[in-house]
Short mmCIF file of C-alpha atoms and ligand atoms in Angstrom, two decimals:
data_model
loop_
_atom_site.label_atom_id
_atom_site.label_comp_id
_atom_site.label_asym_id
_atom_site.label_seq_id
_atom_site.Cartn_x
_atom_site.Cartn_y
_atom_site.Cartn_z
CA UNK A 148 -17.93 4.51 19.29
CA UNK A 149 -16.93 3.16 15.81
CA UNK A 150 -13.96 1.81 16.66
CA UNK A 151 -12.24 0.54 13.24
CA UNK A 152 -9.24 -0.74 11.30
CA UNK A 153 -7.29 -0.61 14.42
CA UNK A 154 -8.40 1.83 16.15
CA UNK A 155 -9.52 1.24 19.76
CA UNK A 156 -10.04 2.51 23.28
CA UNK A 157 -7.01 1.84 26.02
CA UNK A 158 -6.76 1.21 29.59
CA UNK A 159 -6.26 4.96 30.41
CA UNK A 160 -9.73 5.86 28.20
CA UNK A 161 -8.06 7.08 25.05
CA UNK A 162 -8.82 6.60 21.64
CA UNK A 163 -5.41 4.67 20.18
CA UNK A 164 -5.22 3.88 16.73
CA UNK A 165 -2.40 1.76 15.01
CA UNK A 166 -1.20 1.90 19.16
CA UNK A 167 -0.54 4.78 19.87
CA UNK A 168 -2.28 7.23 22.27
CA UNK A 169 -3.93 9.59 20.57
CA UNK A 170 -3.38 12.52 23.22
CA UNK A 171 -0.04 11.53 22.86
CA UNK A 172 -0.04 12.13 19.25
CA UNK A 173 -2.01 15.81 20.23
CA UNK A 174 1.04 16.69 22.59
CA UNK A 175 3.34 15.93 20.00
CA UNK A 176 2.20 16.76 16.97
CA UNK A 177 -0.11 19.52 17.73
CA UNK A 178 -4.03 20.18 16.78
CA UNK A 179 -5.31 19.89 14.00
CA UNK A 180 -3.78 16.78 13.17
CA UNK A 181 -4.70 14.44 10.57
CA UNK A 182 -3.71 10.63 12.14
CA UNK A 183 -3.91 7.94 9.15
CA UNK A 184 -4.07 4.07 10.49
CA UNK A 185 -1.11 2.67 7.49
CA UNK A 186 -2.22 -1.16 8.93
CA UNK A 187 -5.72 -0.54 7.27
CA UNK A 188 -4.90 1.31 3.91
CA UNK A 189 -2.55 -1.94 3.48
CA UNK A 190 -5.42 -3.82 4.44
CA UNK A 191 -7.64 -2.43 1.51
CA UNK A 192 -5.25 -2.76 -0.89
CA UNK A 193 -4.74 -6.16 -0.31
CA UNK A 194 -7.99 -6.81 -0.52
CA UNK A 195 -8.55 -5.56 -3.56
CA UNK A 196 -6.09 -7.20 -5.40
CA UNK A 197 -6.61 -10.14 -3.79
CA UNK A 198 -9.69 -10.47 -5.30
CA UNK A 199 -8.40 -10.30 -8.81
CA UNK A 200 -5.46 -12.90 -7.68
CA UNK A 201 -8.53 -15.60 -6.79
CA UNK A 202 -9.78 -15.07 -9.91
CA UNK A 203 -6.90 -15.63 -12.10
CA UNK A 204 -7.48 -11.91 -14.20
CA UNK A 205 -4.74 -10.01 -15.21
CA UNK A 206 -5.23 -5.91 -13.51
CA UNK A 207 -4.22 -2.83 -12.23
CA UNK A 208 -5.60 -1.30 -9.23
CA UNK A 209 -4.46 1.93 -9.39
CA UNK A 210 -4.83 4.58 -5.89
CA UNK A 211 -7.10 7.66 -7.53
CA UNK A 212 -4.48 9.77 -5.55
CA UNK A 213 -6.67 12.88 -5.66
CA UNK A 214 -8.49 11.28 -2.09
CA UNK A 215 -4.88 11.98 -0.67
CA UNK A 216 -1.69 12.74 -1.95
CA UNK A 217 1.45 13.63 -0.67
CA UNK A 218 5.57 11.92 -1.11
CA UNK A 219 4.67 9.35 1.87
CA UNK A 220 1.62 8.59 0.67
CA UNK A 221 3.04 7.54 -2.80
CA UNK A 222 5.48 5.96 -1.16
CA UNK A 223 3.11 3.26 0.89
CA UNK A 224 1.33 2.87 -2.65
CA UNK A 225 4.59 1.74 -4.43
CA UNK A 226 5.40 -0.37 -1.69
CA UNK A 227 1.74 -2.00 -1.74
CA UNK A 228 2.48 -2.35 -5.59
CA UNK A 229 -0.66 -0.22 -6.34
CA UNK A 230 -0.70 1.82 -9.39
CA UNK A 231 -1.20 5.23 -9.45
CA UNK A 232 -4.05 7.67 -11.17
CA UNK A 233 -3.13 11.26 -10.86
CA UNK A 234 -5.47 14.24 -12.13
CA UNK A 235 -2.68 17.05 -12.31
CA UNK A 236 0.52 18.21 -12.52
CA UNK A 237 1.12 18.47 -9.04
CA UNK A 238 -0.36 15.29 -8.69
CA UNK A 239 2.13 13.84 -11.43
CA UNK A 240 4.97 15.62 -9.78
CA UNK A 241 4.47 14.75 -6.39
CA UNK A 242 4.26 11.11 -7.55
CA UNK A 243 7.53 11.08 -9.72
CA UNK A 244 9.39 12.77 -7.06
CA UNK A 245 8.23 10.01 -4.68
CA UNK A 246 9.88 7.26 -6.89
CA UNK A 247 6.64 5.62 -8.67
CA UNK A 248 8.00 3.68 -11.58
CA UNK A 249 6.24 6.29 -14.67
CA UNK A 250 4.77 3.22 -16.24
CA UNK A 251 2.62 2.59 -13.07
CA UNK A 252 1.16 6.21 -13.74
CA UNK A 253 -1.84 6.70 -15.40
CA UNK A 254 -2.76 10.13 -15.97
CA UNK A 255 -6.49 11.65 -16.29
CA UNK A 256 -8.42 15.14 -16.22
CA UNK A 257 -11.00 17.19 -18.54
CA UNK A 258 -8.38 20.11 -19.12
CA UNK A 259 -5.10 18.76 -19.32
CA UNK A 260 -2.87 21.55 -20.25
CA UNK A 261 0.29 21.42 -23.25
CA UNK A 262 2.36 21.61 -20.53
CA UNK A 263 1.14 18.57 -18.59
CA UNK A 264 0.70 16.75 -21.66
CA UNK A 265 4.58 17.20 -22.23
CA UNK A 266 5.48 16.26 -19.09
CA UNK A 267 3.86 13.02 -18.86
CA UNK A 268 4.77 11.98 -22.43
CA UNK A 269 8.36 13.00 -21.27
CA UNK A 270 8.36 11.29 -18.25
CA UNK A 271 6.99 7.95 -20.29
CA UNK A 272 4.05 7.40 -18.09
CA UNK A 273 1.90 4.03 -18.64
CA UNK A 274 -0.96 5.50 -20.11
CA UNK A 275 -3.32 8.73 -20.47
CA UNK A 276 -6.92 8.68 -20.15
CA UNK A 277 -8.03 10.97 -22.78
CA UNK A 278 -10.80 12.33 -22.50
CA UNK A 279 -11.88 14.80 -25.12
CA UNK A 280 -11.14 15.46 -29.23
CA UNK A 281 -8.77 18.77 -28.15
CA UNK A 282 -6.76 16.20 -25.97
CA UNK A 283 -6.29 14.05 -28.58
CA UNK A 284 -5.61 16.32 -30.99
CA UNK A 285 -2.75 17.91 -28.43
CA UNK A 286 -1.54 14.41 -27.58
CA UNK A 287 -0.85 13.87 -31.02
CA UNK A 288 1.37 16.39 -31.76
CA UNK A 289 3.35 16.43 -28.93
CA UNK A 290 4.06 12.69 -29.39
CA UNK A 291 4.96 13.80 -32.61
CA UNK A 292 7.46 16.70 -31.91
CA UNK A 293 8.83 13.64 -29.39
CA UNK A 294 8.78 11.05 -31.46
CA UNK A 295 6.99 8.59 -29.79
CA UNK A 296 3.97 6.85 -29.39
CA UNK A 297 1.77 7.12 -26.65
CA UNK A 298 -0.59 4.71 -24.86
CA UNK A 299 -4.23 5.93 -24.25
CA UNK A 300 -7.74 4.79 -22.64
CA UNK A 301 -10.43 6.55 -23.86
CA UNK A 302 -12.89 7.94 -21.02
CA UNK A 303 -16.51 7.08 -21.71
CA UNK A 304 -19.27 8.78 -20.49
CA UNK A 305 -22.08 5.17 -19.80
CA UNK A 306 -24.85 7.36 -19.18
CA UNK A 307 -25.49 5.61 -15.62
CA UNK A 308 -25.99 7.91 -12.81
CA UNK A 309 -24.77 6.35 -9.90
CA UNK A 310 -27.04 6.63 -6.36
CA UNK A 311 -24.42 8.66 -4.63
CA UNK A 312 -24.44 12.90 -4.11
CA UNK A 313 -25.20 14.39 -7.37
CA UNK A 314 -22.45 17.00 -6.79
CA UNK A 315 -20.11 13.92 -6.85
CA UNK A 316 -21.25 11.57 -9.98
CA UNK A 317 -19.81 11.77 -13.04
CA UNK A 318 -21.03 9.14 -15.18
CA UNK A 319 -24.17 10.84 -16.58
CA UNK A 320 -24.18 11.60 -19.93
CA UNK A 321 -24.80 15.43 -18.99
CA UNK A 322 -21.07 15.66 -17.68
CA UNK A 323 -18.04 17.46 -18.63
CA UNK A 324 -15.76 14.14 -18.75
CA UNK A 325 -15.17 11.80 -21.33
CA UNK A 326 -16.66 11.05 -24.51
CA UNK A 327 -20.31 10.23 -25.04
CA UNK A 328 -21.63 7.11 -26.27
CA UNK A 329 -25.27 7.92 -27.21
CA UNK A 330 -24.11 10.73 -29.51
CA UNK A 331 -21.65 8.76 -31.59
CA UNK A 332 -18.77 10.92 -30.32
CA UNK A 333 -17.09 7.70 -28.65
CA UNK A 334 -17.26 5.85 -32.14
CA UNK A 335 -15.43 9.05 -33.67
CA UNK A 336 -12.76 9.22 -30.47
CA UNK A 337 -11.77 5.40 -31.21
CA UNK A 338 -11.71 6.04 -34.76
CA UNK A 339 -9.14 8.41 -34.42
CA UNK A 340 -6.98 7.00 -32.40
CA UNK A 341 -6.67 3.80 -34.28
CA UNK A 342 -6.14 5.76 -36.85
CA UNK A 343 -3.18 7.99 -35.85
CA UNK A 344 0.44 6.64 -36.01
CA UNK A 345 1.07 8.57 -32.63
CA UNK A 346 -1.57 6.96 -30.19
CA UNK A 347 -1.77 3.21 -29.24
CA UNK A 348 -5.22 2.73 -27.88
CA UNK A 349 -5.10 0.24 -24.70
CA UNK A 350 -9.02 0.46 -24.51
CA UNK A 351 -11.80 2.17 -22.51
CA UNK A 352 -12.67 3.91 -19.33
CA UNK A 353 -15.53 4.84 -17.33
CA UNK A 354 -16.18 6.28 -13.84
CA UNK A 355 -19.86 5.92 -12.12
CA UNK A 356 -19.48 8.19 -9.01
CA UNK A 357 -18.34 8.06 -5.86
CA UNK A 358 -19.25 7.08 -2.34
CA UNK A 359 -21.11 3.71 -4.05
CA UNK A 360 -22.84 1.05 -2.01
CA UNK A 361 -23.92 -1.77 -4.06
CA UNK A 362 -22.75 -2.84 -7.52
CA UNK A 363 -25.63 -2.47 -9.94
CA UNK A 364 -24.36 0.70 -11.49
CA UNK A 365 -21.05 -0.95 -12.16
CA UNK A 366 -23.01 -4.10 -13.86
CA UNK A 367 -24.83 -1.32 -15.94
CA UNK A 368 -22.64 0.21 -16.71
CA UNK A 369 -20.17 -2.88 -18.16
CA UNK A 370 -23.19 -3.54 -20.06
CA UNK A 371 -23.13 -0.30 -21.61
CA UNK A 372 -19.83 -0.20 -22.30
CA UNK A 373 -19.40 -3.76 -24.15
CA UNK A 374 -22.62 -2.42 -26.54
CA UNK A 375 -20.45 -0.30 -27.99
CA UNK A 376 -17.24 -2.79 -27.91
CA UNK A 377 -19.30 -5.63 -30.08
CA UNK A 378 -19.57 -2.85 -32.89
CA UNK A 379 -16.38 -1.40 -32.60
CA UNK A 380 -14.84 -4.67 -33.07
CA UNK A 381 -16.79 -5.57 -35.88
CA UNK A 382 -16.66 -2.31 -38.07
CA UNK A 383 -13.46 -0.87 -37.03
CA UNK A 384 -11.50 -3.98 -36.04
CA UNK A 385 -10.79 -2.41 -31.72
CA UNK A 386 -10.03 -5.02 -29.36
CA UNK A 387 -9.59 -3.43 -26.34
CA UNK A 388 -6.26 -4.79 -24.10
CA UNK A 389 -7.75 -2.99 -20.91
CA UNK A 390 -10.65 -2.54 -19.33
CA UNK A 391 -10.93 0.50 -16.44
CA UNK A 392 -14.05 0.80 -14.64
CA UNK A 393 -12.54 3.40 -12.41
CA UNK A 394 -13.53 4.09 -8.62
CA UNK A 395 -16.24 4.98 -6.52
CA UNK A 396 -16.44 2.03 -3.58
CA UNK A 397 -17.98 3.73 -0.78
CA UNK A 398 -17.04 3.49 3.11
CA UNK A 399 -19.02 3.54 5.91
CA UNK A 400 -19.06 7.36 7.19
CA UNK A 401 -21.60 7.01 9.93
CA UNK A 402 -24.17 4.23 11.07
CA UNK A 403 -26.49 3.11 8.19
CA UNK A 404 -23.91 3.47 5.72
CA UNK A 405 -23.35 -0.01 4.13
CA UNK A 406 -20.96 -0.42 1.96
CA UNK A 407 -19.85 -4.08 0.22
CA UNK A 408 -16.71 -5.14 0.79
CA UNK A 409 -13.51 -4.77 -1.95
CA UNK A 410 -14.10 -8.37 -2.82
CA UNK A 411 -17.49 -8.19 -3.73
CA UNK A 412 -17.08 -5.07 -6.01
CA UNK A 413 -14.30 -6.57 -7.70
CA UNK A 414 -15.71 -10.00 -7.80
CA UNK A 415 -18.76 -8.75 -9.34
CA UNK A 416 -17.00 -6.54 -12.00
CA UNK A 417 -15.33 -9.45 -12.70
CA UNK A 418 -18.54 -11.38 -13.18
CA UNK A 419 -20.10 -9.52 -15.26
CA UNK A 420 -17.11 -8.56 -17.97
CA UNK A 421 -16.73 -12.48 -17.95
CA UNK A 422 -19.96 -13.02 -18.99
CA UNK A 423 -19.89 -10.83 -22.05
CA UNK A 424 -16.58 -11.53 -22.98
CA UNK A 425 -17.29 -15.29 -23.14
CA UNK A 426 -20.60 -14.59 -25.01
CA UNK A 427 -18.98 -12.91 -27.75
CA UNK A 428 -15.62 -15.43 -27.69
CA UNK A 429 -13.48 -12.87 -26.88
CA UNK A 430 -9.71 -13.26 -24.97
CA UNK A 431 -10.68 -11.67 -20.93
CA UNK A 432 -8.71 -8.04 -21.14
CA UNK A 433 -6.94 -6.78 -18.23
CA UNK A 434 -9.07 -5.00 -15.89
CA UNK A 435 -8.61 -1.73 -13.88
CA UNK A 436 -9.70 -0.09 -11.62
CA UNK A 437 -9.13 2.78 -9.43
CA UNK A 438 -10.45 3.25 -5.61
CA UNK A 439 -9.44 6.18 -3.81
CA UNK A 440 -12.00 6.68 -0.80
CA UNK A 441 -11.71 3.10 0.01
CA UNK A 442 -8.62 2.64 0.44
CA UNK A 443 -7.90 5.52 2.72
CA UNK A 444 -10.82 7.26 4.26
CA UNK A 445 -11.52 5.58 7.12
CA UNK A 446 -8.31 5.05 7.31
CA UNK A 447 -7.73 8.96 8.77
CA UNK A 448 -9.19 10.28 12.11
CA UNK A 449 -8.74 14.20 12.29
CA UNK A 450 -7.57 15.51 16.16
CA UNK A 451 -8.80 18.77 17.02
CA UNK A 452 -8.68 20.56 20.18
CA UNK A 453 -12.01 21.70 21.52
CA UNK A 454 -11.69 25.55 22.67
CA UNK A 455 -14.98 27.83 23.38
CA UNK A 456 -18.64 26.41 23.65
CA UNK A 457 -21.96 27.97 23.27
CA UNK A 458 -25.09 26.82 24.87
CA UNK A 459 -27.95 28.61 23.67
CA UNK A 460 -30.91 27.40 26.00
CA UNK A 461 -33.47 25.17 24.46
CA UNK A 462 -32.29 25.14 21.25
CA UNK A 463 -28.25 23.93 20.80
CA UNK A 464 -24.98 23.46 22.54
CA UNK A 465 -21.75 24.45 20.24
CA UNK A 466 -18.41 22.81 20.71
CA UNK A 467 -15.99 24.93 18.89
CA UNK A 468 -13.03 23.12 17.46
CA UNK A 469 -9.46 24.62 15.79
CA UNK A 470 -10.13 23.28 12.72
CA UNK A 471 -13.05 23.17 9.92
CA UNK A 472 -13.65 24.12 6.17
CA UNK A 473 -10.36 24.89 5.77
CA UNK A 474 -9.23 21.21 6.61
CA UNK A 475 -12.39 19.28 5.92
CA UNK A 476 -14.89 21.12 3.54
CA UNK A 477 -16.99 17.93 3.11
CA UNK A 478 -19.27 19.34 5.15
CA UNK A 479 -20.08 22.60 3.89
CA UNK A 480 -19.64 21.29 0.44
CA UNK A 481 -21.45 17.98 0.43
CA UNK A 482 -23.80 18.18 3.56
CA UNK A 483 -21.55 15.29 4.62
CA UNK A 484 -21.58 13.33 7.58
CA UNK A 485 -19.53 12.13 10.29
CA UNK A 486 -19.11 10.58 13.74
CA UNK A 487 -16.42 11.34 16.33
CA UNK A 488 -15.77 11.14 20.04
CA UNK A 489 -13.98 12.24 22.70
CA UNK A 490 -10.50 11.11 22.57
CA UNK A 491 -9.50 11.54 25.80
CA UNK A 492 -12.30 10.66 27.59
CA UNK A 493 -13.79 7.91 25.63
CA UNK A 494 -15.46 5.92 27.86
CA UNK A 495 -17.22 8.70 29.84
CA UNK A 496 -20.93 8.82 29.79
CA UNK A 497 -22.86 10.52 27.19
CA UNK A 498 -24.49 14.13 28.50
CA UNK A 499 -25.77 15.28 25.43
CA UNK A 500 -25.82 15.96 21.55
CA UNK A 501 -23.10 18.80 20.61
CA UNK A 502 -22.94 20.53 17.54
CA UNK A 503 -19.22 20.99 16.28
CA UNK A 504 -18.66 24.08 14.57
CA UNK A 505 -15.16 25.08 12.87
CA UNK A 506 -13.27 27.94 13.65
CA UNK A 507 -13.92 29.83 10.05
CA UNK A 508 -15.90 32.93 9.84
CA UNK A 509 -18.33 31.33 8.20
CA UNK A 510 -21.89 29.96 9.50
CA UNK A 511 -22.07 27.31 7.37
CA UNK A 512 -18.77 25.74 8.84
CA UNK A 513 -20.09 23.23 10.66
CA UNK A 514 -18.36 19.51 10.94
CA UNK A 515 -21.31 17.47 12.38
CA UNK A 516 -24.70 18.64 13.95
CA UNK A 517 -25.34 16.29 16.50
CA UNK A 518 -22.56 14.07 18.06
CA UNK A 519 -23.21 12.42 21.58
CA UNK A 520 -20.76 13.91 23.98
CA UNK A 521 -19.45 13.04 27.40
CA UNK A 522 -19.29 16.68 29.73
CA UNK A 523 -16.92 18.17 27.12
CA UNK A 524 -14.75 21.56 28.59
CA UNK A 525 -12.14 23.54 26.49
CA UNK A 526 -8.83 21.33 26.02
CA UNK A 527 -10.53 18.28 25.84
CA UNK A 528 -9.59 16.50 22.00
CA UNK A 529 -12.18 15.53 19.74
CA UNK A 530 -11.58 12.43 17.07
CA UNK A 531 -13.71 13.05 13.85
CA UNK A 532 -13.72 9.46 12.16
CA UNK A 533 -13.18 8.73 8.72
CA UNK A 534 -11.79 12.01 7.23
CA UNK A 535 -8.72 10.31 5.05
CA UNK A 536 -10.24 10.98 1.80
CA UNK A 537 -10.60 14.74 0.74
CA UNK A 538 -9.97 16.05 3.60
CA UNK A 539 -6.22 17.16 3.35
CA UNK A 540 -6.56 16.85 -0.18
CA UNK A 541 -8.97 19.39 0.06
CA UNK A 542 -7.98 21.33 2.30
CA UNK A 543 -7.25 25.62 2.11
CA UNK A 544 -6.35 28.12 4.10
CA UNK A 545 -9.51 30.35 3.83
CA UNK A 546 -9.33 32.44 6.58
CA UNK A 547 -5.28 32.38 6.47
CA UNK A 548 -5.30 29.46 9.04
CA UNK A 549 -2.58 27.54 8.36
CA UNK A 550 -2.94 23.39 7.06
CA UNK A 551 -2.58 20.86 9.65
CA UNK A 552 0.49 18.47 10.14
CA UNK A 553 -0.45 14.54 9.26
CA UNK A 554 0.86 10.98 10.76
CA UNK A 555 0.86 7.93 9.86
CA UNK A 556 0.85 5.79 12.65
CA UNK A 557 1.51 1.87 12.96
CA UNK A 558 2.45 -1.23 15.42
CA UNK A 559 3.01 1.57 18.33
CA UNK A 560 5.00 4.06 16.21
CA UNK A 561 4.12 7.39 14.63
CA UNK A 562 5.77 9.55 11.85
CA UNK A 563 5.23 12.69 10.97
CA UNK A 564 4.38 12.38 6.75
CA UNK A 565 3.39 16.36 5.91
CA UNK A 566 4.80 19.04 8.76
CA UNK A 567 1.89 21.36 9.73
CA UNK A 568 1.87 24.43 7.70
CA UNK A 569 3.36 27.92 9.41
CA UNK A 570 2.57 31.35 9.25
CA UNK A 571 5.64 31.97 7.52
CA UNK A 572 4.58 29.35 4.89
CA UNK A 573 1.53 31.37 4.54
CA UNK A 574 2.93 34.67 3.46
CA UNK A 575 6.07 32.27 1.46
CA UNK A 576 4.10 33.35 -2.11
CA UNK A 577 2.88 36.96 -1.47
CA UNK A 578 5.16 39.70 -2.77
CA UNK A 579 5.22 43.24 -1.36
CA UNK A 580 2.66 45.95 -2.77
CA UNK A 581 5.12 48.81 -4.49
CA UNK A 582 3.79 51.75 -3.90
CA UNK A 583 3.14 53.76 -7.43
CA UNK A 584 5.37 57.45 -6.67
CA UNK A 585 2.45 59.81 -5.66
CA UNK A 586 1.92 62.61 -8.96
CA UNK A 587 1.53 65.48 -7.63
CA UNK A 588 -1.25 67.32 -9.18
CA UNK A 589 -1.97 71.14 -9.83
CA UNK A 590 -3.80 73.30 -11.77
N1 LLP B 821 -11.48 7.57 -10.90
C1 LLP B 821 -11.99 8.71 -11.40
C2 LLP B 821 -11.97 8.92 -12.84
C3 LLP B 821 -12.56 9.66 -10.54
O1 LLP B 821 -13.09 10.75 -11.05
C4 LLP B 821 -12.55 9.43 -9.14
C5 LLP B 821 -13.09 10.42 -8.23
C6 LLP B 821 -11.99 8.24 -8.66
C7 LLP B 821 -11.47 7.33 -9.57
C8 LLP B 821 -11.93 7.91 -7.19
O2 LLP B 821 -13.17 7.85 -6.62
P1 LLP B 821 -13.32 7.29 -5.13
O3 LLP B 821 -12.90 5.84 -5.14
O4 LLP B 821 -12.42 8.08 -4.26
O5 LLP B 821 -14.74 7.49 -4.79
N2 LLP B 821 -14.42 15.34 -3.51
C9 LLP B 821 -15.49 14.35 -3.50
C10 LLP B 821 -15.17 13.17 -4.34
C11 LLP B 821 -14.84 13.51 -5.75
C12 LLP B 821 -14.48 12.30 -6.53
C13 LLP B 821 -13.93 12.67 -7.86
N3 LLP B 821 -13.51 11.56 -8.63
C14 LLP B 821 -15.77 13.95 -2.07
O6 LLP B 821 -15.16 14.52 -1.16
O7 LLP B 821 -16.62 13.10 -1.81
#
């Protein structure tokens, strides 16, 4: 078993994570339940700013929220003095309501709307990450109507394809984010906003992808990003303040996955913006970036209660779970992979490879296809590791099955952080069909 953060098997041969039983947790809470270990997102965080402490350069590491937001989770970011990087207006809302400080809040998406616009620039978040000529063009003129100037980042498309899942890389040059640098429309971007009285242009962006193992993408695409720098200093006179090089640090998901540790991503980002920075005799900017995955996917275990089973002779044995696509759609979306085990029976023997299928009417819903399995029976609860990131976040409620309840759990004690969605909460929204008055019809 992958026993991690600090997660680990107990005398009565349960899986216990940040100690606490988790068949405890099951009785309590209910299945499915979403159990994050707070001991190892602190962890992360740490180490990632850490890294940037040793090194003596000013930063930001700011939680990409979208891997998992909610009021408590906001909360343990502000209190690990991470910044924040929201994509919506929920997102934005959710984190104001929590208490983040605005100017901690950096704000970015492809389609933000007037309204979200006007509610960051009225809520005097730290920055925007712009990321197209309409946004800029909106941004302007509602700092203008407001008075007020408003900080930006410009989001750069590199051109580097990151080896992750091509459903989940977005630094190609093919992409609908940011501006482009091999078709001059970057040049034009920064050329407006130095020009306009409204915008004060903090510096660039980029994002690689996601779920990234080793840093040569991140070296490229510095490189890339510092070719355009050298001749936007010298023609138009931009010396960027910041430097983001956004997220994408992978975790390990299952055995084979090897991901570099925080200090080594940083370190080496560090490196190599050093290097051109001193080559040109430039001042080191502040550098940013923004992990979401790492810092709190393997951080969550989903419980689920195992229910009916299916063994077809000769060709597989289904383990049916109360759960699936409509709490964890990785899967079906992504072909991605877990592990789990038993948690109530984790030191048992392994019988066999089980396949563990959701409970959506769906074939595709499958969470993992082959997971070694003591002699599993109906009521027996199943841990599926490493399902912190886009998991809740994605979650829906295809199927009308209500979202599960999450914990966060620590030094022996749990607390319930988001209360499991009811069936009452499901209809909340829907509003009675009127009926139109039958016309009665002759002729
Ligand atoms: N910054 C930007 C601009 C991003 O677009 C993303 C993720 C991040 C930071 C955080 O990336 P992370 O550190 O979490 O890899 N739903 C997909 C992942 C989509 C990622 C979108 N952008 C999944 O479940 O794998």
């Amino acid at each position: 078993m992958y026993e991690h953060g600090t997660m680990k098997i107990n005398a009565a041969g349960h899986i216990e994570i940040g100690g606490v039983d988790t068949v405890k947790l099951a009785h309590q809470y209910g299945t499915p339940l979403f159990v994050y270990d707070t001991a190892l997102i602190k962890e992360r965080a740490k180490a990632f700013k850490s890294a940037f402490e040793e090194e003596h350069v000013a930063f930001q590491v700011a939680y990409a929220s979208k891997a998992f937001s909610c009021i408590a989770m906001y909360q343990l970011a502000k209190s690990l003095d991470l910044s924040i990087d929201v994509v919506s207006g929920g997102e934005l809302y959710t984190a104001l309501k929590a208490g983040v400080e605005p100017e901690k809040i950096h704000f970015h998406g492809n389609n933000k709307s007037i309204e979200e616009l006007t509610m960051a620039i009225d809520a005097k978040i730290g920055c925007i990450v712009a990321d197209n000529f309409y946004e800029l063009e909106l941004l302007q003129q509602i700092a203008s109507k407001h008075g007020t100037v408003v900080q930006i980042l410009l989001r750069l498309t590199p051109g580097v394809e990151a080896h992750t899942h091509e459903f989940i890389s977005t630094g190609q040059e093919d992409s609908k984010f940011g501006f482009d640098l091999a078709s001059g429309q970057a040049t034009e971007a920064v050329r407006i906003a130095l020009d306009s009285k409204q915008l004060k242009l903090l510096g660039v962006h980029s994002h690689i992808g996601s779920q990234i193992f080793e840093t040569d993408g991140f070296v490229l695409a510095i490189e890339k990003v510092f070719d355009q720098l050298k001749p936007w200093r010298e023609t138009l006179g931009f010396v960027p303040e910041v430097l983001n090089f956004g997220g994408g640090f992978g975790i390990r998901y299952i055995e084979g996955d090897t991901p570099l540790a925080p200090n080594v991503y940083v370190k080496e980002i560090i490196k190599e913006t050093k290097k051109h920075v001193q080559a040109l005799g430039w001042e080191m900017p502040e550098i940013w970036i923004e992990p979401g995955r790492s810092l709190v996917g393997d951080a969550g275990t989903t419980l689920y209660s195992i229910g009916s089973t299916k063994d077809i002779p000769n060709v597989r044995r289904y383990l049916s779970v109360d759960g699936g696509m409509s709490d964890n759609i990785r899967p079906a979306l992504y072909d991605a992979k877990y592990e789990g085990a038993l948690a109530n029976r984790a030191t048992d023997p392994i019988e066999d490879q089980f396949a563990i299928a959701g409970k959506c009417c769906e074939s595709g819903d499958m969470l993992i296809w082959d997971l070694p399995l003591p002699q599993v029976k109906p009521g027996d609860l199943l841990a599926m590791f490493c399902t912190g990131a886009y998991g809740y976040s994605m979650a829906n409620n295809y199927n009308r099955i209500p979202r599960p309840a999450v914990v966060f759990v620590e030094d022996g004690s749990s607390q319930l952080i988001i209360k499991r969605e009811t069936y009452q909460d499901l209809i909340n929204l829907d509003q009675p069909y009127k009926m139109q008055e039958v016309v009665s019809f002759e002729n």
